[in-house]
């Protein structure tokens, strides 16, 4: 894979919060994606992460337990009828190891690999860190010892998200009059320290 391709895939893998209900992500596709994520690096190679796939009718139970786009006060996301068609809930298995800073790094690595893989397969979604942990455990019947740490909402995006530059230090994402979503990213000059 050439470097420009890696950069393009990362740039194209944005957070999407509106989905086409006619093109759902299937259970088996999410399972395949997790098969890629299990090759991820893991601190001390402990591999404490487990994954709960949510598809079909079960998805309705997850949405009300998740919180979206905290910067927006007046825009309801996802819009009614344009909700995620699948979820992958990343769980920490405390029978493997206790939760640590390192295990949280494992979560981030696995989560981005899942989003990149989904993107390459024509899907997309949003990492959701703000969710009701107890509610998710109950709704999905998650066994004791498995702690939900991150929810990945997935589907076929039906909105446009564009990268823009950070201006005057403002990192808040915003939407224009046409509903295009802009995500400011810090410049290379700002993030590489000399
Ligand atoms: C660890 C993590 C947790 C996040 N939690 C939420 C969340 O609870 N709700 C939400 O709408 N977006 C969430 N996001 C998405 C961020 O808002 C998004 O990554 C950011 O706005 C930049 O947009 P981009 O992903 O398109 O670059 C989360 C992202 C990360 C990495």
PDB file of C-alpha atoms and ligand atoms in Angstrom:
ATOM      1  CA  UNK A   1       0.000   0.000   0.000  1.00  0.00           C
ATOM      2  CA  UNK A   2       1.439   3.357  -0.953  1.00  0.00           C
ATOM      3  CA  UNK A   3       1.654   6.149   1.588  1.00  0.00           C
ATOM      4  CA  UNK A   4      -0.727   8.490  -0.247  1.00  0.00           C
ATOM      5  CA  UNK A   5      -3.350   5.741  -0.092  1.00  0.00           C
ATOM      6  CA  UNK A   6      -2.970   5.402   3.671  1.00  0.00           C
ATOM      7  CA  UNK A   7      -3.319   9.167   4.035  1.00  0.00           C
ATOM      8  CA  UNK A   8      -6.413   9.209   1.797  1.00  0.00           C
ATOM      9  CA  UNK A   9      -8.089   6.376   3.705  1.00  0.00           C
ATOM     10  CA  UNK A  10      -7.441   8.087   7.046  1.00  0.00           C
ATOM     11  CA  UNK A  11      -8.705  11.387   5.645  1.00  0.00           C
ATOM     12  CA  UNK A  12     -11.836   9.717   4.264  1.00  0.00           C
ATOM     13  CA  UNK A  13     -12.596   7.941   7.531  1.00  0.00           C
ATOM     14  CA  UNK A  14     -14.558  10.703   9.221  1.00  0.00           C
ATOM     15  CA  UNK A  15     -17.247  10.574  11.894  1.00  0.00           C
ATOM     16  CA  UNK A  16     -20.656  10.176  10.247  1.00  0.00           C
ATOM     17  CA  UNK A  17     -23.900  10.746  12.111  1.00  0.00           C
ATOM     18  CA  UNK A  18     -26.575  10.149   9.467  1.00  0.00           C
ATOM     19  CA  UNK A  19     -27.164   6.852   7.673  1.00  0.00           C
ATOM     20  CA  UNK A  20     -29.040   5.405   4.695  1.00  0.00           C
ATOM     21  CA  UNK A  21     -31.639   2.978   6.096  1.00  0.00           C
ATOM     22  CA  UNK A  22     -31.885   1.144   2.747  1.00  0.00           C
ATOM     23  CA  UNK A  23     -28.249   0.026   2.928  1.00  0.00           C
ATOM     24  CA  UNK A  24     -27.745  -1.517   6.373  1.00  0.00           C
ATOM     25  CA  UNK A  25     -24.454  -2.959   7.561  1.00  0.00           C
ATOM     26  CA  UNK A  26     -24.896  -6.692   8.061  1.00  0.00           C
ATOM     27  CA  UNK A  27     -23.831  -8.788  11.055  1.00  0.00           C
ATOM     28  CA  UNK A  28     -21.402 -10.837   8.941  1.00  0.00           C
ATOM     29  CA  UNK A  29     -19.653  -7.732   7.613  1.00  0.00           C
ATOM     30  CA  UNK A  30     -19.065  -6.481  11.159  1.00  0.00           C
ATOM     31  CA  UNK A  31     -17.753  -9.929  12.109  1.00  0.00           C
ATOM     32  CA  UNK A  32     -15.276  -9.807   9.202  1.00  0.00           C
ATOM     33  CA  UNK A  33     -14.131  -6.349  10.268  1.00  0.00           C
ATOM     34  CA  UNK A  34     -13.497  -7.597  13.812  1.00  0.00           C
ATOM     35  CA  UNK A  35     -11.454 -10.420  12.301  1.00  0.00           C
ATOM     36  CA  UNK A  36      -9.102  -7.707  10.997  1.00  0.00           C
ATOM     37  CA  UNK A  37      -9.082  -5.787  14.297  1.00  0.00           C
ATOM     38  CA  UNK A  38      -7.995  -8.826  16.297  1.00  0.00           C
ATOM     39  CA  UNK A  39      -4.553  -8.539  14.607  1.00  0.00           C
ATOM     40  CA  UNK A  40      -4.027  -5.132  16.251  1.00  0.00           C
ATOM     41  CA  UNK A  41      -1.128  -4.527  18.606  1.00  0.00           C
ATOM     42  CA  UNK A  42      -1.956  -4.909  22.289  1.00  0.00           C
ATOM     43  CA  UNK A  43       0.041  -3.829  25.338  1.00  0.00           C
ATOM     44  CA  UNK A  44       1.928  -6.889  26.673  1.00  0.00           C
ATOM     45  CA  UNK A  45      -0.098  -8.746  24.022  1.00  0.00           C
ATOM     46  CA  UNK A  46      -2.786  -9.294  26.651  1.00  0.00           C
ATOM     47  CA  UNK A  47      -5.655  -8.779  24.137  1.00  0.00           C
ATOM     48  CA  UNK A  48      -8.280  -7.974  26.778  1.00  0.00           C
ATOM     49  CA  UNK A  49     -10.868  -6.712  24.285  1.00  0.00           C
ATOM     50  CA  UNK A  50     -14.077  -8.458  23.299  1.00  0.00           C
ATOM     51  CA  UNK A  51     -16.673  -7.275  20.791  1.00  0.00           C
ATOM     52  CA  UNK A  52     -20.466  -7.376  20.861  1.00  0.00           C
ATOM     53  CA  UNK A  53     -22.061  -7.015  17.445  1.00  0.00           C
ATOM     54  CA  UNK A  54     -25.486  -5.367  17.300  1.00  0.00           C
ATOM     55  CA  UNK A  55     -27.523  -5.720  14.105  1.00  0.00           C
ATOM     56  CA  UNK A  56     -31.112  -5.832  12.920  1.00  0.00           C
ATOM     57  CA  UNK A  57     -33.930  -5.167  15.397  1.00  0.00           C
ATOM     58  CA  UNK A  58     -31.532  -4.948  18.354  1.00  0.00           C
ATOM     59  CA  UNK A  59     -30.134  -1.632  17.087  1.00  0.00           C
ATOM     60  CA  UNK A  60     -33.233   0.260  18.293  1.00  0.00           C
ATOM     61  CA  UNK A  61     -32.327  -0.495  21.907  1.00  0.00           C
ATOM     62  CA  UNK A  62     -28.841   1.025  21.615  1.00  0.00           C
ATOM     63  CA  UNK A  63     -29.583   4.438  20.071  1.00  0.00           C
ATOM     64  CA  UNK A  64     -31.303   6.004  23.138  1.00  0.00           C
ATOM     65  CA  UNK A  65     -28.305   4.997  25.266  1.00  0.00           C
ATOM     66  CA  UNK A  66     -25.857   7.003  23.144  1.00  0.00           C
ATOM     67  CA  UNK A  67     -25.169  10.750  22.985  1.00  0.00           C
ATOM     68  CA  UNK A  68     -24.238  12.494  19.772  1.00  0.00           C
ATOM     69  CA  UNK A  69     -22.507  15.684  18.599  1.00  0.00           C
ATOM     70  CA  UNK A  70     -22.291  17.505  21.917  1.00  0.00           C
ATOM     71  CA  UNK A  71     -21.270  20.770  20.198  1.00  0.00           C
ATOM     72  CA  UNK A  72     -24.637  20.991  18.446  1.00  0.00           C
ATOM     73  CA  UNK A  73     -27.540  22.272  20.512  1.00  0.00           C
ATOM     74  CA  UNK A  74     -30.107  22.726  17.721  1.00  0.00           C
ATOM     75  CA  UNK A  75     -29.386  19.836  15.346  1.00  0.00           C
ATOM     76  CA  UNK A  76     -30.776  16.401  16.142  1.00  0.00           C
ATOM     77  CA  UNK A  77     -28.271  13.716  15.227  1.00  0.00           C
ATOM     78  CA  UNK A  78     -28.688  11.149  13.994  1.00  0.00           C
ATOM     79  CA  UNK A  79     -31.841  12.483  12.323  1.00  0.00           C
ATOM     80  CA  UNK A  80     -35.039  10.452  12.751  1.00  0.00           C
ATOM     81  CA  UNK A  81     -35.086   7.600  10.260  1.00  0.00           C
ATOM     82  CA  UNK A  82     -31.363   7.996   9.473  1.00  0.00           C
ATOM     83  CA  UNK A  83     -30.012   6.108  12.457  1.00  0.00           C
ATOM     84  CA  UNK A  84     -27.110   3.608  12.606  1.00  0.00           C
ATOM     85  CA  UNK A  85     -27.934   0.175  11.228  1.00  0.00           C
ATOM     86  CA  UNK A  86     -25.337  -1.631  13.327  1.00  0.00           C
ATOM     87  CA  UNK A  87     -23.034  -1.237  16.280  1.00  0.00           C
ATOM     88  CA  UNK A  88     -19.855  -2.837  17.530  1.00  0.00           C
ATOM     89  CA  UNK A  89     -19.540  -2.434  21.279  1.00  0.00           C
ATOM     90  CA  UNK A  90     -15.938  -2.780  22.447  1.00  0.00           C
ATOM     91  CA  UNK A  91     -15.767  -4.483  25.829  1.00  0.00           C
ATOM     92  CA  UNK A  92     -12.900  -4.896  28.273  1.00  0.00           C
ATOM     93  CA  UNK A  93     -12.686  -8.441  29.645  1.00  0.00           C
ATOM     94  CA  UNK A  94     -11.604  -8.051  33.277  1.00  0.00           C
ATOM     95  CA  UNK A  95     -10.962 -11.801  33.535  1.00  0.00           C
ATOM     96  CA  UNK A  96      -7.990 -11.248  31.177  1.00  0.00           C
ATOM     97  CA  UNK A  97      -6.555  -8.141  32.885  1.00  0.00           C
ATOM     98  CA  UNK A  98      -7.690  -5.120  34.876  1.00  0.00           C
ATOM     99  CA  UNK A  99      -8.509  -1.935  32.967  1.00  0.00           C
ATOM    100  CA  UNK A 100      -5.397   0.251  32.703  1.00  0.00           C
ATOM    101  CA  UNK A 101      -4.156   3.220  30.681  1.00  0.00           C
ATOM    102  CA  UNK A 102      -2.545   0.683  28.360  1.00  0.00           C
ATOM    103  CA  UNK A 103      -5.780  -1.219  27.809  1.00  0.00           C
ATOM    104  CA  UNK A 104      -7.462   2.075  26.874  1.00  0.00           C
ATOM    105  CA  UNK A 105      -4.783   2.539  24.218  1.00  0.00           C
ATOM    106  CA  UNK A 106      -5.682  -0.932  22.901  1.00  0.00           C
ATOM    107  CA  UNK A 107      -9.277   0.277  22.583  1.00  0.00           C
ATOM    108  CA  UNK A 108      -8.306   3.323  20.531  1.00  0.00           C
ATOM    109  CA  UNK A 109      -6.119   1.291  18.196  1.00  0.00           C
ATOM    110  CA  UNK A 110      -8.795  -1.360  17.609  1.00  0.00           C
ATOM    111  CA  UNK A 111     -11.510   1.264  17.189  1.00  0.00           C
ATOM    112  CA  UNK A 112      -9.688   3.151  14.438  1.00  0.00           C
ATOM    113  CA  UNK A 113      -8.808  -0.070  12.606  1.00  0.00           C
ATOM    114  CA  UNK A 114     -12.497  -0.998  12.666  1.00  0.00           C
ATOM    115  CA  UNK A 115     -13.501   2.430  11.328  1.00  0.00           C
ATOM    116  CA  UNK A 116     -10.836   2.284   8.592  1.00  0.00           C
ATOM    117  CA  UNK A 117     -11.950  -1.191   7.545  1.00  0.00           C
ATOM    118  CA  UNK A 118     -15.605  -0.140   7.550  1.00  0.00           C
ATOM    119  CA  UNK A 119     -14.714   2.883   5.428  1.00  0.00           C
ATOM    120  CA  UNK A 120     -12.885   0.747   2.869  1.00  0.00           C
ATOM    121  CA  UNK A 121     -15.958  -1.501   2.608  1.00  0.00           C
ATOM    122  CA  UNK A 122     -18.195   1.487   1.878  1.00  0.00           C
ATOM    123  CA  UNK A 123     -19.536   1.980   5.384  1.00  0.00           C
ATOM    124  CA  UNK A 124     -18.837   4.544   8.043  1.00  0.00           C
ATOM    125  CA  UNK A 125     -19.891   5.670  11.456  1.00  0.00           C
ATOM    126  CA  UNK A 126     -18.981   7.333  14.680  1.00  0.00           C
ATOM    127  CA  UNK A 127     -17.121   6.348  17.816  1.00  0.00           C
ATOM    128  CA  UNK A 128     -19.374   7.014  20.795  1.00  0.00           C
ATOM    129  CA  UNK A 129     -17.631   7.430  24.129  1.00  0.00           C
ATOM    130  CA  UNK A 130     -20.581   9.169  25.722  1.00  0.00           C
ATOM    131  CA  UNK A 131     -23.070   6.402  26.428  1.00  0.00           C
ATOM    132  CA  UNK A 132     -24.965   4.778  29.277  1.00  0.00           C
ATOM    133  CA  UNK A 133     -22.691   1.903  30.320  1.00  0.00           C
ATOM    134  CA  UNK A 134     -25.165   0.203  32.633  1.00  0.00           C
ATOM    135  CA  UNK A 135     -27.948   0.675  30.090  1.00  0.00           C
ATOM    136  CA  UNK A 136     -25.870  -0.958  27.344  1.00  0.00           C
ATOM    137  CA  UNK A 137     -24.960  -3.880  29.631  1.00  0.00           C
ATOM    138  CA  UNK A 138     -28.612  -4.436  30.440  1.00  0.00           C
ATOM    139  CA  UNK A 139     -29.994  -3.917  26.923  1.00  0.00           C
ATOM    140  CA  UNK A 140     -27.483  -6.295  25.358  1.00  0.00           C
ATOM    141  CA  UNK A 141     -27.267  -8.801  28.207  1.00  0.00           C
ATOM    142  CA  UNK A 142     -23.512  -8.293  28.543  1.00  0.00           C
ATOM    143  CA  UNK A 143     -22.107 -10.843  31.019  1.00  0.00           C
ATOM    144  CA  UNK A 144     -20.449  -9.692  34.261  1.00  0.00           C
ATOM    145  CA  UNK A 145     -16.732  -9.085  33.864  1.00  0.00           C
ATOM    146  CA  UNK A 146     -17.121  -7.475  30.455  1.00  0.00           C
ATOM    147  CA  UNK A 147     -17.037  -3.673  30.667  1.00  0.00           C
ATOM    148  CA  UNK A 148     -18.379  -1.661  27.714  1.00  0.00           C
ATOM    149  CA  UNK A 149     -15.695   0.920  26.893  1.00  0.00           C
ATOM    150  CA  UNK A 150     -16.574   2.296  23.462  1.00  0.00           C
ATOM    151  CA  UNK A 151     -19.561   2.046  21.123  1.00  0.00           C
ATOM    152  CA  UNK A 152     -18.936   2.142  17.378  1.00  0.00           C
ATOM    153  CA  UNK A 153     -22.085   3.194  15.527  1.00  0.00           C
ATOM    154  CA  UNK A 154     -22.072   2.017  11.916  1.00  0.00           C
ATOM    155  CA  UNK A 155     -24.003   2.087   8.674  1.00  0.00           C
ATOM    156  CA  UNK A 156     -23.859   3.565   5.194  1.00  0.00           C
ATOM    157  CA  UNK A 157     -23.279   7.305   5.648  1.00  0.00           C
ATOM    158  CA  UNK A 158     -25.649   9.615   3.810  1.00  0.00           C
ATOM    159  CA  UNK A 159     -24.017  12.918   4.713  1.00  0.00           C
ATOM    160  CA  UNK A 160     -20.872  14.754   3.630  1.00  0.00           C
ATOM    161  CA  UNK A 161     -18.085  15.457   6.098  1.00  0.00           C
ATOM    162  CA  UNK A 162     -15.153  17.632   5.052  1.00  0.00           C
ATOM    163  CA  UNK A 163     -11.861  18.447   6.711  1.00  0.00           C
ATOM    164  CA  UNK A 164     -11.006  22.099   7.153  1.00  0.00           C
ATOM    165  CA  UNK A 165      -8.263  24.061   8.925  1.00  0.00           C
ATOM    166  CA  UNK A 166      -8.401  25.141  12.544  1.00  0.00           C
ATOM    167  CA  UNK A 167      -8.924  28.915  12.599  1.00  0.00           C
ATOM    168  CA  UNK A 168      -8.158  31.021  15.688  1.00  0.00           C
ATOM    169  CA  UNK A 169      -7.691  27.847  17.726  1.00  0.00           C
ATOM    170  CA  UNK A 170     -11.319  26.794  17.269  1.00  0.00           C
ATOM    171  CA  UNK A 171     -11.555  22.992  16.954  1.00  0.00           C
ATOM    172  CA  UNK A 172     -15.349  22.791  17.103  1.00  0.00           C
ATOM    173  CA  UNK A 173     -16.911  21.008  14.146  1.00  0.00           C
ATOM    174  CA  UNK A 174     -19.690  22.946  12.414  1.00  0.00           C
ATOM    175  CA  UNK A 175     -22.314  22.701   9.640  1.00  0.00           C
ATOM    176  CA  UNK A 176     -23.047  25.158   6.862  1.00  0.00           C
ATOM    177  CA  UNK A 177     -26.458  26.170   5.494  1.00  0.00           C
ATOM    178  CA  UNK A 178     -26.470  23.161   3.163  1.00  0.00           C
ATOM    179  CA  UNK A 179     -25.855  20.715   5.997  1.00  0.00           C
ATOM    180  CA  UNK A 180     -22.244  19.987   5.062  1.00  0.00           C
ATOM    181  CA  UNK A 181     -20.298  18.994   8.175  1.00  0.00           C
ATOM    182  CA  UNK A 182     -16.820  20.508   8.597  1.00  0.00           C
ATOM    183  CA  UNK A 183     -14.141  19.120  10.922  1.00  0.00           C
ATOM    184  CA  UNK A 184     -11.224  21.457  11.675  1.00  0.00           C
ATOM    185  CA  UNK A 185      -7.868  19.677  11.939  1.00  0.00           C
ATOM    186  CA  UNK A 186      -4.728  21.252  13.336  1.00  0.00           C
ATOM    187  CA  UNK A 187      -1.999  21.959  10.754  1.00  0.00           C
ATOM    188  CA  UNK A 188       1.188  19.930  10.362  1.00  0.00           C
ATOM    189  CA  UNK A 189       3.154  23.011  11.500  1.00  0.00           C
ATOM    190  CA  UNK A 190       1.159  23.117  14.719  1.00  0.00           C
ATOM    191  CA  UNK A 191       1.383  19.423  15.595  1.00  0.00           C
ATOM    192  CA  UNK A 192       5.066  18.802  14.799  1.00  0.00           C
ATOM    193  CA  UNK A 193       7.135  20.454  17.488  1.00  0.00           C
ATOM    194  CA  UNK A 194      10.574  21.734  16.477  1.00  0.00           C
TER     195      UNK A 194
HETATM  196  C1  LIG B   1     -12.748   8.327  21.905  1.00  0.00           C
HETATM  197  C2  LIG B   1     -13.800   9.065  21.117  1.00  0.00           C
HETATM  198  C3  LIG B   1     -15.060   9.255  21.656  1.00  0.00           C
HETATM  199  C4  LIG B   1     -16.047   9.915  20.925  1.00  0.00           C
HETATM  200  N1  LIG B   1     -17.298  10.044  21.456  1.00  0.00           N
HETATM  201  C5  LIG B   1     -18.260  10.639  20.729  1.00  0.00           C
HETATM  202  C6  LIG B   1     -19.582  10.716  21.238  1.00  0.00           C
HETATM  203  O1  LIG B   1     -19.884  10.267  22.340  1.00  0.00           O
HETATM  204  N2  LIG B   1     -20.544  11.282  20.461  1.00  0.00           N
HETATM  205  C7  LIG B   1     -20.257  11.786  19.211  1.00  0.00           C
HETATM  206  O2  LIG B   1     -21.155  12.282  18.537  1.00  0.00           O
HETATM  207  N3  LIG B   1     -19.001  11.737  18.709  1.00  0.00           N
HETATM  208  C8  LIG B   1     -17.999  11.170  19.423  1.00  0.00           C
HETATM  209  N4  LIG B   1     -16.742  11.074  18.918  1.00  0.00           N
HETATM  210  C9  LIG B   1     -16.455  11.580  17.571  1.00  0.00           C
HETATM  211  C10 LIG B   1     -15.694  12.921  17.626  1.00  0.00           C
HETATM  212  O3  LIG B   1     -16.601  13.943  17.920  1.00  0.00           O
HETATM  213  C11 LIG B   1     -15.024  13.139  16.260  1.00  0.00           C
HETATM  214  O4  LIG B   1     -13.963  12.216  16.127  1.00  0.00           O
HETATM  215  C12 LIG B   1     -14.478  14.569  16.130  1.00  0.00           C
HETATM  216  O5  LIG B   1     -15.548  15.475  16.080  1.00  0.00           O
HETATM  217  C13 LIG B   1     -13.634  14.741  14.894  1.00  0.00           C
HETATM  218  O6  LIG B   1     -14.359  14.360  13.742  1.00  0.00           O
HETATM  219  P1  LIG B   1     -13.739  13.272  12.776  1.00  0.00           P
HETATM  220  O7  LIG B   1     -13.809  11.939  13.471  1.00  0.00           O
HETATM  221  O8  LIG B   1     -14.556  13.315  11.533  1.00  0.00           O
HETATM  222  O9  LIG B   1     -12.317  13.660  12.558  1.00  0.00           O
HETATM  223  C14 LIG B   1     -15.750  10.425  19.633  1.00  0.00           C
HETATM  224  C15 LIG B   1     -14.468  10.234  19.090  1.00  0.00           C
HETATM  225  C16 LIG B   1     -13.503   9.564  19.820  1.00  0.00           C
HETATM  226  C17 LIG B   1     -12.140   9.360  19.207  1.00  0.00           C
END
